[in-house]
Tab-separated table of C-alpha atoms in Angstrom:
chain	number	residue	atom	x	y	z
Q	1	MET	CA	-26.118	-22.962	-41.756
Q	2	HIS	CA	-29.576	-21.417	-42.017
Q	3	LEU	CA	-28.230	-17.899	-41.483
Q	4	LEU	CA	-25.553	-18.362	-44.157
Q	5	SER	CA	-27.900	-20.112	-46.558
Q	6	GLY	CA	-30.506	-17.357	-46.294
Q	7	ARG	CA	-27.942	-14.614	-46.799
Q	8	LEU	CA	-26.515	-16.280	-49.915
Q	9	LEU	CA	-29.936	-17.135	-51.323
Q	10	SER	CA	-30.930	-13.476	-51.103
Q	11	VAL	CA	-28.536	-12.727	-53.993
Q	12	GLY	CA	-29.379	-15.844	-55.942
Q	13	LEU	CA	-26.450	-18.041	-54.948
Q	14	VAL	CA	-27.489	-21.645	-54.498
Q	15	PHE	CA	-26.050	-23.200	-51.323
Q	16	HIS	CA	-26.009	-26.971	-50.907
Q	17	VAL	CA	-25.274	-28.259	-47.393
Q	18	THR	CA	-23.113	-31.392	-47.479
Q	19	GLY	CA	-25.005	-33.221	-44.754
Q	20	ALA	CA	-25.456	-33.900	-41.066
Q	21	LEU	CA	-21.998	-35.345	-40.465
Q	22	ASP	CA	-19.432	-32.706	-39.539
Q	23	ALA	CA	-16.557	-34.399	-41.304
Q	24	GLY	CA	-15.306	-31.804	-43.755
Q	25	ILE	CA	-16.544	-29.047	-46.028
Q	26	ASP	CA	-19.919	-27.702	-44.893
Q	27	GLY	CA	-21.408	-27.009	-48.302
Q	28	PHE	CA	-21.070	-25.965	-51.922
Q	29	LEU	CA	-22.088	-22.758	-53.651
Q	30	GLU	CA	-23.204	-23.110	-57.230
Q	31	LEU	CA	-22.224	-19.972	-59.060
Q	32	ARG	CA	-24.456	-17.829	-61.226
Q	33	ASP	CA	-23.567	-15.336	-63.895
Q	34	PRO	CA	-24.116	-12.021	-62.079
Q	35	SER	CA	-25.565	-10.321	-65.153
Q	36	THR	CA	-27.890	-13.055	-66.459
Q	37	GLY	CA	-28.618	-15.113	-63.340
Q	38	GLU	CA	-27.856	-18.359	-65.185
Q	39	VAL	CA	-26.188	-21.098	-63.162
Q	40	ARG	CA	-22.683	-21.885	-64.387
Q	41	ALA	CA	-22.105	-25.486	-63.270
Q	42	GLN	CA	-19.141	-24.028	-61.366
Q	43	TRP	CA	-18.647	-24.453	-57.651
Q	44	ILE	CA	-16.779	-23.205	-54.629
Q	45	THR	CA	-16.830	-24.848	-51.229
Q	46	ALA	CA	-17.912	-23.252	-47.974
Q	47	GLN	CA	-16.506	-23.847	-44.509
Q	48	LEU	CA	-18.519	-22.238	-41.700
Q	49	LYS	CA	-17.271	-21.485	-38.185
Q	50	THR	CA	-19.778	-20.031	-35.719
Q	51	GLN	CA	-19.971	-18.737	-32.208
Q	52	LYS	CA	-23.127	-17.849	-30.314
Q	53	GLN	CA	-22.028	-14.523	-28.827
Q	54	GLY	CA	-19.080	-12.559	-27.507
Q	55	LYS	CA	-16.071	-11.047	-29.212
Q	56	PHE	CA	-14.064	-12.762	-31.897
Q	57	SER	CA	-10.353	-13.248	-31.301
Q	58	ALA	CA	-8.469	-9.918	-31.181
Q	59	GLU	CA	-11.675	-8.095	-32.139
Q	60	THR	CA	-11.630	-4.316	-32.470
Q	61	ASP	CA	-14.124	-1.950	-34.071
Q	62	ASP	CA	-12.377	-2.553	-37.400
Q	63	SER	CA	-11.116	-6.143	-37.464
Q	64	PHE	CA	-10.654	-9.521	-35.797
Q	65	SER	CA	-8.651	-12.652	-36.446
Q	66	TYR	CA	-9.272	-16.358	-36.753
Q	67	LEU	CA	-6.502	-18.846	-36.006
Q	68	CYS	CA	-6.834	-21.928	-38.211
Q	69	GLU	CA	-5.874	-25.340	-36.957
Q	70	GLN	CA	-2.991	-26.726	-39.010
Q	71	LYS	CA	-4.972	-29.805	-40.084
Q	72	ASP	CA	-7.925	-27.654	-41.203
Q	73	MET	CA	-5.695	-25.298	-43.173
Q	74	GLU	CA	-3.979	-28.204	-44.950
Q	75	TYR	CA	-7.351	-29.811	-45.676
Q	76	TRP	CA	-8.763	-26.601	-47.200
Q	77	LEU	CA	-5.637	-25.830	-49.212
Q	78	GLY	CA	-5.630	-29.389	-50.571
Q	79	SER	CA	-9.068	-28.908	-52.098
Q	80	ASN	CA	-9.421	-29.072	-55.870
Q	81	VAL	CA	-11.943	-26.199	-55.722
Q	82	PRO	CA	-11.712	-22.821	-53.973
Q	83	VAL	CA	-12.656	-22.769	-50.275
Q	84	VAL	CA	-14.319	-19.776	-48.656
Q	85	LEU	CA	-14.184	-19.569	-44.868
Q	86	PHE	CA	-17.251	-17.971	-43.313
Q	87	VAL	CA	-17.143	-16.865	-39.672
Q	88	ALA	CA	-20.494	-16.063	-38.063
Q	89	ARG	CA	-21.681	-14.704	-34.731
Q	90	LEU	CA	-25.265	-15.705	-34.075
Q	91	SER	CA	-26.090	-13.032	-31.466
Q	92	ASP	CA	-25.861	-10.189	-34.000
Q	93	LYS	CA	-26.148	-12.283	-37.191
Q	94	CYS	CA	-22.814	-11.010	-38.545
Q	95	ILE	CA	-21.091	-13.145	-41.155
Q	96	TYR	CA	-17.597	-12.484	-42.509
Q	97	TRP	CA	-15.752	-14.293	-45.287
Q	98	LYS	CA	-12.316	-14.875	-46.821
Q	99	SER	CA	-11.045	-16.950	-49.713
Q	100	VAL	CA	-8.721	-19.458	-48.021
Q	101	HIS	CA	-6.592	-20.096	-51.124
Q	102	GLU	CA	-6.238	-16.395	-51.861
Q	103	TRP	CA	-5.404	-15.423	-48.250
Q	104	PHE	CA	-2.877	-18.191	-47.714
Q	105	SER	CA	-1.111	-17.657	-51.049
Q	106	ASP	CA	1.170	-15.421	-48.955
Q	107	HIS	CA	3.847	-17.589	-47.272
Q	108	GLU	CA	3.960	-15.548	-44.044
Q	109	ARG	CA	0.198	-15.744	-43.651
Q	110	ARG	CA	0.303	-19.491	-44.198
Q	111	ARG	CA	3.028	-19.860	-41.602
Q	112	SER	CA	1.035	-17.854	-39.023
Q	113	ARG	CA	-2.211	-19.785	-39.755
Q	114	LYS	CA	-4.071	-16.566	-38.932
Q	115	ILE	CA	-6.766	-14.987	-41.070
Q	116	VAL	CA	-7.470	-11.310	-40.399
Q	117	PHE	CA	-10.977	-10.124	-41.215
Q	118	VAL	CA	-11.477	-6.411	-41.924
Q	119	LYS	CA	-15.078	-5.786	-40.984
Q	120	ASN	CA	-15.877	-3.132	-43.615
Q	121	ASN	CA	-14.420	-5.258	-46.432
Q	122	ASP	CA	-15.257	-8.799	-45.360
Q	123	GLU	CA	-18.747	-8.648	-43.884
Q	124	LEU	CA	-21.333	-10.610	-45.825
Q	125	ASN	CA	-24.169	-8.106	-45.549
Q	126	ASP	CA	-26.860	-6.905	-47.932
Q	127	GLU	CA	-24.657	-4.144	-49.369
Q	128	ALA	CA	-21.729	-6.509	-49.988
Q	129	LEU	CA	-23.653	-9.486	-51.376
Q	130	PRO	CA	-23.797	-8.503	-55.074
Q	131	GLY	CA	-20.065	-7.794	-55.101
Q	132	PHE	CA	-19.409	-10.996	-53.180
Q	133	ALA	CA	-21.369	-12.981	-55.766
Q	134	SER	CA	-19.342	-11.470	-58.607
Q	135	LEU	CA	-16.007	-12.005	-56.862
Q	136	VAL	CA	-16.837	-15.571	-55.912
Q	137	ALA	CA	-17.704	-16.288	-59.539
Q	138	SER	CA	-14.117	-15.420	-60.451
Q	139	PHE	CA	-12.777	-18.170	-58.121
Q	140	ALA	CA	-14.252	-21.037	-60.108
Q	141	THR	CA	-12.300	-22.711	-62.839
Q	142	PRO	CA	-14.082	-24.754	-65.510
Q	143	GLY	CA	-13.005	-28.384	-65.505
Q	144	ARG	CA	-12.754	-28.857	-61.760
Q	145	ILE	CA	-14.886	-31.753	-60.634
Q	146	VAL	CA	-17.364	-31.621	-57.766
Q	147	PRO	CA	-19.964	-34.363	-57.207
Q	148	SER	CA	-23.333	-33.322	-58.546
Q	149	THR	CA	-26.052	-32.423	-56.067
Q	150	ARG	CA	-28.667	-31.951	-58.762
Q	151	ASN	CA	-31.873	-33.948	-58.401
Q	152	ALA	CA	-34.396	-34.627	-61.121
Q	153	GLU	CA	-37.546	-32.583	-60.752
Q	154	GLU	CA	-41.027	-33.931	-61.288
């Protein structure tokens, strides 16, 4: 969570961890207007899967795959806000991402339960972060309800 949070914070995306219990979505990203930096009161959810070291499933120099459990896939697709799946490897601090709703809009992909990450396109690195922030902003739809995590400041 700290690796992901730091990476997102570096481009001004606010990441709110849902809590210590691992019972669902790992956190929420509050979106900002990429040109003005203003928060939008729009949200997407984040699901993080990590491994300490070693190769990802079917990993090559260019890609790897992640096989979703059926119950997880149904849970994410049932969300009323977009879900982004982040896959991280702690040994080299690589983080990759995919929009779950966008990826599984294809029936064959949904049936296979497999997400294919293309390293050059899907890595959440310093070069990709501004574009990621802009693309993620397009996922949010005004009017969707997410519980507020805002606290009053003193």
